[in-house]
Short mmCIF file of C-alpha atoms and ligand atoms in Angstrom, two decimals:
data_model
loop_
_atom_site.label_atom_id
_atom_site.label_comp_id
_atom_site.label_asym_id
_atom_site.label_seq_id
_atom_site.Cartn_x
_atom_site.Cartn_y
_atom_site.Cartn_z
CA UNK A 1 118.89 -144.01 -44.93
CA UNK A 2 119.13 -144.09 -41.06
CA UNK A 3 121.78 -142.56 -39.10
CA UNK A 4 122.38 -142.60 -35.46
CA UNK A 5 122.09 -139.11 -33.81
CA UNK A 6 124.13 -138.59 -30.65
CA UNK A 7 121.56 -135.80 -29.75
CA UNK A 8 118.43 -137.71 -29.87
CA UNK A 9 120.09 -141.01 -28.87
CA UNK A 10 118.39 -142.98 -31.74
CA UNK A 11 118.55 -143.79 -35.39
CA UNK A 12 116.79 -141.31 -37.49
CA UNK A 13 115.70 -141.18 -41.11
CA UNK A 14 118.25 -138.87 -42.85
CA UNK A 15 116.52 -136.12 -44.50
CA UNK A 16 118.85 -133.35 -45.84
CA UNK A 17 118.08 -129.67 -45.54
CA UNK A 18 118.29 -129.20 -49.29
CA UNK A 19 117.08 -132.10 -51.37
CA UNK A 20 120.06 -133.98 -53.18
CA UNK A 21 122.77 -132.07 -51.15
CA UNK A 22 124.64 -132.89 -47.91
CA UNK A 23 126.61 -130.28 -45.86
CA UNK A 24 128.91 -131.88 -43.45
CA UNK A 25 131.64 -130.83 -41.06
CA UNK A 26 134.26 -133.16 -39.35
CA UNK A 27 136.52 -131.74 -36.81
CA UNK A 28 139.95 -132.21 -37.95
CA UNK A 29 143.32 -132.72 -36.08
CA UNK A 30 145.58 -130.34 -34.25
CA UNK A 31 148.67 -130.40 -36.30
CA UNK A 32 151.85 -130.67 -34.01
CA UNK A 33 153.03 -134.14 -34.89
CA UNK A 34 152.28 -137.08 -37.21
CA UNK A 35 148.63 -138.26 -36.81
CA UNK A 36 148.20 -141.57 -34.87
CA UNK A 37 145.88 -144.28 -36.09
CA UNK A 38 143.23 -143.14 -33.38
CA UNK A 39 142.96 -139.69 -35.39
CA UNK A 40 142.81 -141.76 -38.58
CA UNK A 41 139.59 -143.55 -37.40
CA UNK A 42 137.11 -140.52 -37.87
CA UNK A 43 139.03 -139.65 -41.08
CA UNK A 44 138.36 -143.17 -42.63
CA UNK A 45 134.93 -143.38 -41.08
CA UNK A 46 133.48 -140.23 -42.21
CA UNK A 47 135.19 -140.27 -45.62
CA UNK A 48 133.29 -143.51 -45.98
CA UNK A 49 130.07 -141.84 -45.10
CA UNK A 50 130.90 -139.20 -47.53
CA UNK A 51 131.51 -141.70 -50.28
CA UNK A 52 128.29 -143.66 -49.40
CA UNK A 53 126.28 -140.48 -49.53
CA UNK A 54 127.83 -139.80 -53.13
CA UNK A 55 127.01 -143.28 -54.05
CA UNK A 56 123.38 -142.63 -53.18
CA UNK A 57 123.55 -139.48 -55.45
CA UNK A 58 123.97 -136.73 -52.95
CA UNK A 59 126.19 -133.79 -53.80
CA UNK A 60 128.38 -133.58 -50.56
CA UNK A 61 130.02 -130.35 -49.38
CA UNK A 62 132.58 -131.73 -46.95
CA UNK A 63 134.59 -129.46 -44.82
CA UNK A 64 137.30 -130.47 -42.27
CA UNK A 65 139.51 -128.04 -40.46
CA UNK A 66 143.04 -128.10 -39.36
CA UNK A 67 143.60 -126.61 -35.97
CA UNK A 68 146.91 -124.69 -36.53
CA UNK A 69 147.02 -122.58 -33.49
CA UNK A 70 147.13 -124.33 -30.11
CA UNK A 71 149.20 -124.71 -27.03
CA UNK A 72 150.68 -127.92 -28.21
CA UNK A 73 151.77 -126.33 -31.45
CA UNK A 74 153.47 -123.53 -29.76
CA UNK A 75 155.10 -125.95 -27.14
CA UNK A 76 156.50 -127.87 -30.20
CA UNK A 77 157.75 -124.70 -31.96
CA UNK A 78 159.59 -123.49 -28.89
CA UNK A 79 161.17 -127.10 -28.40
CA UNK A 80 162.53 -127.02 -32.03
CA UNK A 81 163.15 -123.16 -32.06
CA UNK A 82 161.05 -122.55 -35.12
CA UNK A 83 157.71 -120.74 -35.69
CA UNK A 84 154.48 -122.29 -34.98
CA UNK A 85 153.51 -121.82 -38.72
CA UNK A 86 156.46 -124.10 -39.66
CA UNK A 87 155.30 -126.65 -37.33
CA UNK A 88 151.66 -126.52 -38.55
CA UNK A 89 152.48 -126.38 -42.21
CA UNK A 90 154.87 -129.30 -41.88
CA UNK A 91 152.30 -131.62 -40.28
CA UNK A 92 149.51 -130.56 -42.43
CA UNK A 93 151.58 -131.52 -45.36
CA UNK A 94 152.41 -134.94 -43.62
CA UNK A 95 148.70 -135.48 -42.64
CA UNK A 96 147.71 -134.98 -46.25
CA UNK A 97 150.16 -137.58 -47.34
CA UNK A 98 148.71 -139.98 -44.64
CA UNK A 99 145.22 -139.23 -45.99
CA UNK A 100 146.22 -140.01 -49.52
CA UNK A 101 147.73 -143.18 -48.28
CA UNK A 102 144.44 -144.24 -46.69
CA UNK A 103 142.48 -143.12 -49.72
CA UNK A 104 140.57 -140.41 -47.74
CA UNK A 105 139.38 -137.93 -50.25
CA UNK A 106 140.61 -134.30 -49.64
CA UNK A 107 137.73 -132.33 -48.20
CA UNK A 108 135.86 -129.87 -50.41
CA UNK A 109 137.46 -127.42 -48.23
CA UNK A 110 140.23 -127.60 -45.53
CA UNK A 111 140.05 -124.39 -43.66
CA UNK A 112 142.77 -123.39 -41.36
CA UNK A 113 141.94 -121.63 -38.07
CA UNK A 114 144.68 -118.98 -38.35
CA UNK A 115 143.11 -117.82 -41.68
CA UNK A 116 139.63 -117.28 -40.02
CA UNK A 117 140.32 -115.09 -37.10
CA UNK A 118 138.29 -112.21 -38.41
CA UNK A 119 135.25 -114.42 -38.42
CA UNK A 120 136.03 -115.58 -34.93
CA UNK A 121 136.24 -111.94 -33.71
CA UNK A 122 132.93 -111.06 -35.54
CA UNK A 123 131.12 -114.15 -33.82
CA UNK A 124 132.53 -113.31 -30.45
CA UNK A 125 131.48 -109.48 -30.87
CA UNK A 126 127.91 -110.68 -31.67
CA UNK A 127 127.86 -112.90 -28.60
CA UNK A 128 128.99 -109.95 -26.47
CA UNK A 129 126.28 -107.72 -27.92
CA UNK A 130 123.62 -110.33 -27.35
CA UNK A 131 124.75 -110.72 -23.61
CA UNK A 132 126.05 -114.37 -24.17
CA UNK A 133 129.75 -113.50 -23.46
CA UNK A 134 131.69 -111.22 -21.09
CA UNK A 135 135.18 -109.86 -20.90
CA UNK A 136 137.26 -110.22 -17.84
CA UNK A 137 140.77 -108.42 -18.13
CA UNK A 138 141.09 -109.37 -21.94
CA UNK A 139 139.78 -112.95 -21.71
CA UNK A 140 136.30 -113.41 -23.11
CA UNK A 141 134.05 -116.23 -21.68
CA UNK A 142 130.80 -117.85 -22.97
CA UNK A 143 128.05 -117.39 -20.36
CA UNK A 144 126.59 -120.98 -20.38
CA UNK A 145 123.72 -120.32 -17.95
CA UNK A 146 122.12 -117.92 -20.36
CA UNK A 147 121.78 -120.73 -23.13
CA UNK A 148 118.95 -122.72 -21.44
CA UNK A 149 119.66 -125.66 -24.12
CA UNK A 150 123.29 -126.10 -22.85
CA UNK A 151 123.83 -129.77 -22.34
CA UNK A 152 121.35 -130.99 -24.92
CA UNK A 153 124.09 -133.02 -27.01
CA UNK A 154 125.93 -134.56 -24.25
CA UNK A 155 123.03 -135.49 -21.75
CA UNK A 156 125.29 -134.69 -18.98
CA UNK A 157 124.10 -133.74 -15.52
CA UNK A 158 125.27 -130.09 -15.57
CA UNK A 159 124.73 -129.52 -11.79
CA UNK A 160 127.28 -132.43 -10.99
CA UNK A 161 129.70 -130.87 -13.57
CA UNK A 162 129.35 -127.58 -11.89
CA UNK A 163 129.74 -128.85 -8.44
CA UNK A 164 132.80 -130.76 -9.60
CA UNK A 165 134.43 -127.59 -10.93
CA UNK A 166 133.40 -125.09 -8.35
CA UNK A 167 136.50 -125.46 -6.03
CA UNK A 168 138.45 -123.21 -8.76
CA UNK A 169 135.94 -120.41 -8.53
CA UNK A 170 135.93 -120.55 -4.72
CA UNK A 171 139.52 -120.27 -4.43
CA UNK A 172 139.56 -117.32 -6.84
CA UNK A 173 141.97 -119.04 -9.19
CA UNK A 174 139.36 -118.70 -11.94
CA UNK A 175 137.71 -115.48 -13.00
CA UNK A 176 134.57 -117.01 -14.52
CA UNK A 177 131.04 -116.59 -13.43
CA UNK A 178 130.28 -120.04 -13.80
CA UNK A 179 132.55 -123.10 -13.61
CA UNK A 180 131.02 -124.31 -17.10
CA UNK A 181 131.70 -120.98 -18.86
CA UNK A 182 134.40 -121.54 -21.33
CA UNK A 183 137.05 -119.36 -23.15
CA UNK A 184 136.27 -117.60 -26.55
CA UNK A 185 139.26 -115.42 -26.61
CA UNK A 186 142.40 -115.35 -24.51
CA UNK A 187 145.34 -112.78 -24.18
CA UNK A 188 148.67 -113.64 -25.53
CA UNK A 189 151.51 -114.95 -23.31
CA UNK A 190 155.12 -113.79 -23.95
CA UNK A 191 156.38 -115.30 -27.18
CA UNK A 192 153.02 -116.66 -28.50
CA UNK A 193 151.47 -115.81 -31.87
CA UNK A 194 148.72 -113.31 -31.41
CA UNK A 195 146.16 -111.23 -33.25
CA UNK A 196 144.65 -107.74 -32.35
CA UNK A 197 141.01 -107.80 -30.96
CA UNK A 198 138.68 -105.47 -29.15
CA UNK A 199 139.41 -107.23 -25.97
CA UNK A 200 143.26 -107.99 -25.99
CA UNK A 201 146.02 -109.08 -28.26
CA UNK A 202 145.65 -112.68 -28.19
CA UNK A 203 144.15 -115.75 -29.71
CA UNK A 204 140.76 -117.57 -30.09
CA UNK A 205 139.73 -120.54 -27.81
CA UNK A 206 139.47 -123.81 -29.74
CA UNK A 207 135.69 -124.16 -29.87
CA UNK A 208 135.01 -120.94 -31.63
CA UNK A 209 137.13 -122.00 -34.63
CA UNK A 210 134.71 -124.69 -35.64
CA UNK A 211 131.55 -122.65 -35.22
CA UNK A 212 133.11 -120.00 -37.45
CA UNK A 213 134.55 -122.29 -40.30
CA UNK A 214 131.28 -124.30 -40.37
CA UNK A 215 129.11 -121.09 -40.69
CA UNK A 216 131.50 -119.57 -43.34
CA UNK A 217 131.84 -122.58 -45.56
CA UNK A 218 128.46 -124.65 -45.01
CA UNK A 219 126.01 -121.98 -43.79
CA UNK A 220 124.28 -121.31 -40.39
CA UNK A 221 122.43 -124.68 -40.41
CA UNK A 222 124.00 -127.86 -41.68
CA UNK A 223 123.18 -131.48 -42.02
CA UNK A 224 125.97 -133.34 -40.40
CA UNK A 225 128.59 -132.53 -37.74
CA UNK A 226 130.94 -135.29 -36.85
CA UNK A 227 134.02 -136.20 -34.87
CA UNK A 228 135.35 -138.56 -32.32
CA UNK A 229 133.24 -139.32 -29.23
CA UNK A 230 135.66 -137.53 -27.03
CA UNK A 231 134.51 -134.32 -28.70
CA UNK A 232 130.92 -134.52 -27.72
CA UNK A 233 131.80 -132.75 -24.33
CA UNK A 234 132.84 -130.06 -24.09
CA UNK A 235 133.72 -129.29 -27.62
CA UNK A 236 130.55 -129.97 -29.52
CA UNK A 237 128.41 -128.75 -26.75
CA UNK A 238 130.34 -125.56 -26.80
CA UNK A 239 130.05 -125.30 -30.60
CA UNK A 240 126.35 -125.65 -30.44
CA UNK A 241 126.10 -122.88 -27.71
CA UNK A 242 128.20 -120.39 -29.66
CA UNK A 243 126.45 -121.07 -33.00
CA UNK A 244 122.88 -121.25 -31.93
CA UNK A 245 123.28 -118.17 -29.67
CA UNK A 246 124.91 -116.14 -32.44
CA UNK A 247 122.69 -117.34 -35.38
CA UNK A 248 119.51 -118.07 -33.71
CA UNK A 249 119.15 -121.27 -35.76
CA UNK A 250 119.78 -124.99 -35.21
CA UNK A 251 123.48 -125.62 -35.72
CA UNK A 252 123.60 -129.21 -36.92
CA UNK A 253 120.68 -131.56 -37.47
CA UNK A 254 122.49 -134.83 -37.11
CA UNK A 255 125.46 -135.55 -34.75
CA UNK A 256 127.69 -138.52 -35.72
CA UNK A 257 130.49 -139.64 -33.43
CA UNK A 258 132.88 -142.50 -33.82
CA UNK A 259 133.96 -144.73 -30.78
CA UNK A 260 137.51 -144.91 -29.84
CA UNK A 261 140.36 -146.97 -31.36
CA UNK A 262 141.89 -148.74 -28.28
CA UNK A 263 144.96 -150.41 -27.35
CA UNK A 264 144.73 -152.93 -24.58
CA UNK A 265 141.23 -151.58 -24.15
CA UNK A 266 142.41 -148.02 -23.42
CA UNK A 267 141.97 -145.09 -25.76
CA UNK A 268 144.89 -144.70 -28.09
CA UNK A 269 146.23 -141.04 -27.37
CA UNK A 270 149.26 -138.98 -27.62
CA UNK A 271 149.03 -138.16 -23.92
CA UNK A 272 148.99 -141.73 -22.81
CA UNK A 273 151.93 -142.42 -25.09
CA UNK A 274 150.31 -145.76 -26.28
CA UNK A 275 149.81 -144.88 -30.00
CA UNK A 276 151.07 -145.94 -33.40
CA UNK A 277 151.38 -142.99 -36.05
CA UNK A 278 149.88 -143.83 -39.44
CA UNK A 279 153.34 -143.41 -40.81
CA UNK A 280 154.65 -146.23 -38.63
CA UNK A 281 151.90 -148.58 -39.72
CA UNK A 282 152.69 -147.64 -43.47
CA UNK A 283 156.16 -149.17 -43.01
CA UNK A 284 154.63 -152.53 -42.34
CA UNK A 285 151.35 -152.53 -44.23
CA UNK A 286 149.67 -150.91 -47.20
CA UNK A 287 147.44 -148.27 -45.56
CA UNK A 288 144.52 -150.09 -47.48
CA UNK A 289 144.76 -152.72 -44.80
CA UNK A 290 144.53 -150.08 -42.02
CA UNK A 291 141.41 -148.77 -43.81
CA UNK A 292 139.91 -152.23 -44.15
CA UNK A 293 140.79 -152.92 -40.38
CA UNK A 294 138.79 -149.69 -39.38
CA UNK A 295 135.84 -150.62 -41.51
CA UNK A 296 135.58 -154.08 -40.27
CA UNK A 297 133.83 -152.80 -37.15
CA UNK A 298 130.79 -150.55 -36.89
CA UNK A 299 131.99 -147.04 -36.18
CA UNK A 300 130.06 -146.63 -32.91
CA UNK A 301 131.86 -149.69 -31.40
CA UNK A 302 135.15 -149.43 -29.71
CA UNK A 303 137.84 -151.12 -31.73
CA UNK A 304 140.87 -152.69 -30.25
CA UNK A 305 143.98 -152.47 -32.23
CA UNK A 306 146.09 -155.59 -32.55
CA UNK A 307 148.64 -157.30 -34.93
CA UNK A 308 146.33 -160.34 -35.34
CA UNK A 309 143.58 -158.12 -36.65
CA UNK A 310 145.89 -156.29 -39.05
CA UNK A 311 147.17 -159.73 -40.21
CA UNK A 312 143.53 -160.85 -40.79
CA UNK A 313 142.54 -157.63 -42.44
CA UNK A 314 145.51 -157.98 -44.73
CA UNK A 315 144.43 -161.51 -45.68
CA UNK A 316 140.72 -160.52 -46.14
CA UNK A 317 141.79 -157.72 -48.42
CA UNK A 318 144.10 -160.04 -50.32
CA UNK A 319 141.17 -162.33 -50.90
CA UNK A 320 139.08 -159.76 -52.48
CA UNK A 321 142.01 -158.50 -54.62
CA UNK A 322 142.70 -161.96 -55.86
CA UNK A 323 139.24 -162.56 -57.04
CA UNK A 324 139.34 -159.37 -58.95
CA UNK A 325 142.64 -160.30 -60.48
CA UNK A 326 141.29 -163.73 -61.34
CA UNK A 327 138.27 -162.18 -63.02
CA UNK A 328 140.86 -160.06 -64.96
CA UNK A 329 142.46 -163.10 -66.33
CA UNK A 330 138.99 -164.68 -67.24
CA UNK A 331 138.18 -161.32 -68.87
CA UNK A 332 141.19 -161.40 -71.17
CA UNK A 333 140.33 -165.04 -72.42
CA UNK A 334 136.48 -164.68 -72.43
CA UNK A 335 134.55 -164.66 -75.73
CA UNK A 336 133.43 -161.33 -76.89
CA UNK A 337 129.84 -160.67 -77.62
CA UNK A 338 126.46 -160.05 -75.85
CA UNK A 339 125.42 -161.88 -72.73
CA UNK A 340 123.63 -164.94 -72.97
CA UNK A 341 119.92 -165.08 -71.68
CA UNK A 342 121.10 -167.13 -68.76
CA UNK A 343 123.69 -164.63 -67.80
CA UNK A 344 121.24 -161.82 -68.12
CA UNK A 345 119.02 -163.62 -65.65
CA UNK A 346 121.98 -164.21 -63.53
CA UNK A 347 122.78 -160.58 -63.35
CA UNK A 348 119.80 -160.12 -60.87
CA UNK A 349 121.60 -162.38 -58.40
CA UNK A 350 124.65 -160.19 -58.85
CA UNK A 351 122.64 -157.04 -58.22
CA UNK A 352 121.24 -158.57 -55.04
CA UNK A 353 124.78 -158.29 -53.39
CA UNK A 354 124.74 -154.65 -54.02
CA UNK A 355 121.16 -154.39 -52.43
CA UNK A 356 122.52 -156.20 -49.42
CA UNK A 357 125.44 -153.73 -49.35
CA UNK A 358 123.14 -150.82 -49.45
CA UNK A 359 120.79 -152.18 -46.83
CA UNK A 360 123.78 -152.62 -44.47
CA UNK A 361 125.06 -149.07 -45.16
CA UNK A 362 121.54 -147.59 -44.90
CA UNK A 363 121.45 -148.84 -41.37
CA UNK A 364 123.71 -146.33 -39.85
CA UNK A 365 126.73 -147.14 -41.99
CA UNK A 366 127.22 -150.76 -41.02
CA UNK A 367 130.40 -151.21 -42.76
CA UNK A 368 130.99 -154.69 -41.19
CA UNK A 369 127.82 -156.10 -42.80
CA UNK A 370 128.65 -154.18 -45.99
CA UNK A 371 131.95 -155.88 -46.11
CA UNK A 372 130.31 -159.26 -45.53
CA UNK A 373 128.10 -158.48 -48.58
CA UNK A 374 131.16 -157.92 -50.66
CA UNK A 375 132.65 -161.29 -49.50
CA UNK A 376 129.33 -162.97 -50.51
CA UNK A 377 130.02 -161.54 -54.05
CA UNK A 378 133.41 -162.60 -53.94
CA UNK A 379 132.29 -166.11 -53.00
CA UNK A 380 130.09 -166.19 -55.89
CA UNK A 381 132.67 -164.85 -58.42
CA UNK A 382 135.04 -167.54 -57.32
CA UNK A 383 132.59 -170.39 -57.42
CA UNK A 384 130.29 -169.42 -60.26
CA UNK A 385 132.02 -167.20 -62.80
CA UNK A 386 134.32 -169.31 -65.34
CA UNK A 387 135.79 -169.50 -68.69
CA UNK A 388 132.36 -170.37 -70.22
CA UNK A 389 131.01 -166.89 -69.42
CA UNK A 390 131.09 -164.02 -71.94
CA UNK A 391 133.30 -160.92 -71.56
CA UNK A 392 130.30 -158.72 -70.75
CA UNK A 393 129.26 -160.78 -67.94
CA UNK A 394 132.64 -161.26 -66.31
CA UNK A 395 133.16 -157.53 -66.79
CA UNK A 396 129.85 -156.93 -64.93
CA UNK A 397 130.88 -159.11 -61.91
CA UNK A 398 134.25 -157.71 -61.70
CA UNK A 399 133.11 -154.15 -62.00
CA UNK A 400 130.64 -154.72 -59.23
CA UNK A 401 133.27 -155.87 -56.73
CA UNK A 402 135.37 -152.92 -57.57
CA UNK A 403 132.47 -150.54 -57.37
CA UNK A 404 131.31 -151.75 -53.86
CA UNK A 405 134.91 -151.62 -52.53
CA UNK A 406 135.43 -148.13 -53.97
CA UNK A 407 132.34 -146.98 -51.90
CA UNK A 408 134.16 -148.02 -48.83
CA UNK A 409 137.40 -146.34 -50.21
CA UNK A 410 139.09 -149.73 -50.73
CA UNK A 411 140.96 -150.24 -53.91
CA UNK A 412 140.24 -153.81 -55.13
CA UNK A 413 142.00 -153.46 -58.58
CA UNK A 414 145.60 -153.85 -58.67
CA UNK A 415 146.74 -151.40 -61.39
CA UNK A 416 149.75 -152.69 -63.10
CA UNK A 417 151.97 -149.92 -64.27
CA UNK A 418 153.01 -150.30 -67.96
CA UNK A 419 156.60 -149.64 -68.69
CA UNK A 420 157.58 -146.88 -71.07
CA UNK A 421 158.96 -149.56 -73.58
CA UNK A 422 155.59 -151.49 -73.43
CA UNK A 423 153.80 -148.31 -74.18
CA UNK A 424 155.98 -147.51 -77.08
CA UNK A 425 155.60 -150.95 -78.49
CA UNK A 426 151.85 -150.77 -78.23
CA UNK A 427 151.77 -147.36 -79.97
CA UNK A 428 153.97 -148.73 -82.91
CA UNK A 429 151.61 -151.65 -83.29
CA UNK A 430 148.69 -149.25 -83.30
CA UNK A 431 150.46 -147.20 -86.12
CA UNK A 432 150.85 -150.34 -88.15
CA UNK A 433 147.40 -151.30 -87.55
CA UNK A 434 146.28 -147.91 -88.87
CA UNK A 435 148.63 -148.13 -91.95
CA UNK A 436 147.04 -151.47 -92.67
CA UNK A 437 143.49 -149.73 -92.22
CA UNK A 438 142.76 -152.14 -89.29
CA UNK A 439 141.00 -149.47 -87.37
CA UNK A 440 139.35 -151.85 -85.04
CA UNK A 441 142.61 -153.04 -83.75
CA UNK A 442 144.02 -149.53 -83.67
CA UNK A 443 140.98 -148.44 -81.46
CA UNK A 444 141.42 -151.53 -79.40
CA UNK A 445 145.11 -150.58 -78.45
CA UNK A 446 144.01 -147.01 -77.70
CA UNK A 447 141.33 -148.29 -75.30
CA UNK A 448 143.59 -150.70 -73.88
CA UNK A 449 146.11 -148.07 -73.09
CA UNK A 450 143.38 -145.69 -71.78
CA UNK A 451 142.35 -148.42 -69.31
CA UNK A 452 145.87 -148.24 -67.75
CA UNK A 453 145.55 -144.48 -67.51
CA UNK A 454 147.63 -143.63 -70.75
CA UNK A 455 146.29 -141.14 -73.20
CA UNK A 456 147.37 -140.79 -76.62
CA UNK A 457 147.73 -137.41 -78.62
CA UNK A 458 147.97 -137.65 -82.39
CA UNK A 459 150.08 -134.78 -83.38
CA UNK A 460 151.94 -133.65 -86.53
CA UNK A 461 155.19 -134.71 -85.03
CA UNK A 462 153.77 -138.17 -84.37
CA UNK A 463 152.03 -139.95 -81.49
CA UNK A 464 152.64 -138.39 -77.92
CA UNK A 465 151.34 -140.25 -74.86
CA UNK A 466 151.08 -139.29 -71.23
CA UNK A 467 150.22 -140.92 -67.89
CA UNK A 468 146.92 -139.86 -66.06
P1 AMP B 1 142.76 -134.26 -31.76
O1 AMP B 1 143.88 -133.99 -32.76
O2 AMP B 1 143.08 -134.99 -30.64
O3 AMP B 1 141.69 -133.03 -31.76
O4 AMP B 1 141.97 -135.37 -32.56
C1 AMP B 1 141.39 -135.31 -33.92
C2 AMP B 1 140.27 -136.30 -33.92
O5 AMP B 1 140.68 -137.72 -33.84
C3 AMP B 1 139.03 -135.93 -33.31
O6 AMP B 1 137.87 -136.25 -33.91
C4 AMP B 1 139.13 -137.20 -32.04
O7 AMP B 1 137.92 -137.38 -31.52
C5 AMP B 1 139.77 -138.28 -32.88
N1 AMP B 1 140.40 -139.26 -32.00
C6 AMP B 1 141.49 -139.06 -31.26
N2 AMP B 1 142.05 -140.13 -30.56
C7 AMP B 1 141.18 -141.23 -31.05
C8 AMP B 1 140.98 -142.54 -30.84
N3 AMP B 1 141.80 -143.17 -29.96
N4 AMP B 1 139.87 -143.12 -31.36
C9 AMP B 1 139.05 -142.63 -32.10
N5 AMP B 1 139.12 -141.34 -32.56
C10 AMP B 1 140.07 -140.62 -31.94
ZN1 ZN B 2 135.46 -128.80 -33.85
#
């Protein structure tokens, strides 16, 4: 599997630190409002990376934080006259609902910055002891000049950046030794949430959060660190500086960044006001359509949001679902029994679509080509699978489409909900079959219900059932 590493600027063979395991950290959102669909891009993209890794047999430890202390959260809390905690808790809950709608799996751990302050104070203390940080009147800064590798991720010309920021130092508006030094800890302002520390009552800078949470939940050296490309500089560059100076180890081996979701070729962002929230989109479309739209482009290519592209994504997804549903009808009508020899030989052709899918995904997660492979399979199913095929063969083709879609987090199978009466009726029929010693039919009904997520419990008081 090849992944593009922002740091080396090339595709590299992916070799995990521990065979069979992947440790992965994705910078999460600052929670002061509903997430917009630009924020949804890294969520969908890196959830797909995770799913593909799992498909390859890796056990993935996936950590993604919520930034729940920040100027914008405080401003929103003041605006509404409530606590910052109330704002962050509200929007974390809303974000999780959106994630569920987009079929983004919950992370193994979703740490909150405010729950990790002790770890941050500890890391800042270590940086102070090692001479990488300094305190000016309660504000602690990182001393970027002391880290000779500073800039290795973003490949920026640091001298130019320094020159651009020097004016502040000259006018004395800034107390930093160097324009590129950044805040690790800052004193509270009136009415702000704060924590006690050796330097001042205050709160951490943004960058230190991720260094600390990544270390705590994944270890000092991890496989993958990811986020949107706007995080490369300064956020990820600063994370590297903090972590490597503190731990004396390589922080992350592969750096993955998604390109922007744009509108009229400009980055969608809260500050520009040119955004749609995921919630707004969900009023018009199933969020599966949004997911399909995001995956129809390579994650490192800019993607322009438009109503036309959403419509074509909707139609494309519909085509896949229709094929799966038609195969379902064929399945119900097909003859039971083993696959014919011809069908067994044909299976090789079916498997070739998965090989093509894997080849695309192995090439730095080329989801656009992976979707093309699914469409080839759909086309094959529509044209070559018919009522002359056995159940086993039809099932195989249907399962294959569902499986490939699932790796991309797309749900291809329309799960019809059974009504309570229908369930009760089937249970009655099963009881009758059992009485008549027709155990094959009784089992068939049990399995049929199971497929729809209904489990049966035979109790002394009779048969009870529950939905999964
Ligand atoms: P924020 O809440 O602004 O820190 O953003 C959370 C995540 O969303 C980060 O990984 C950002 O890089 C990403 N992000 C924000 N806006 C966009 C956008 N328009 N396109 C793609 N990713 C974005
Ligand atoms: Zn981060």
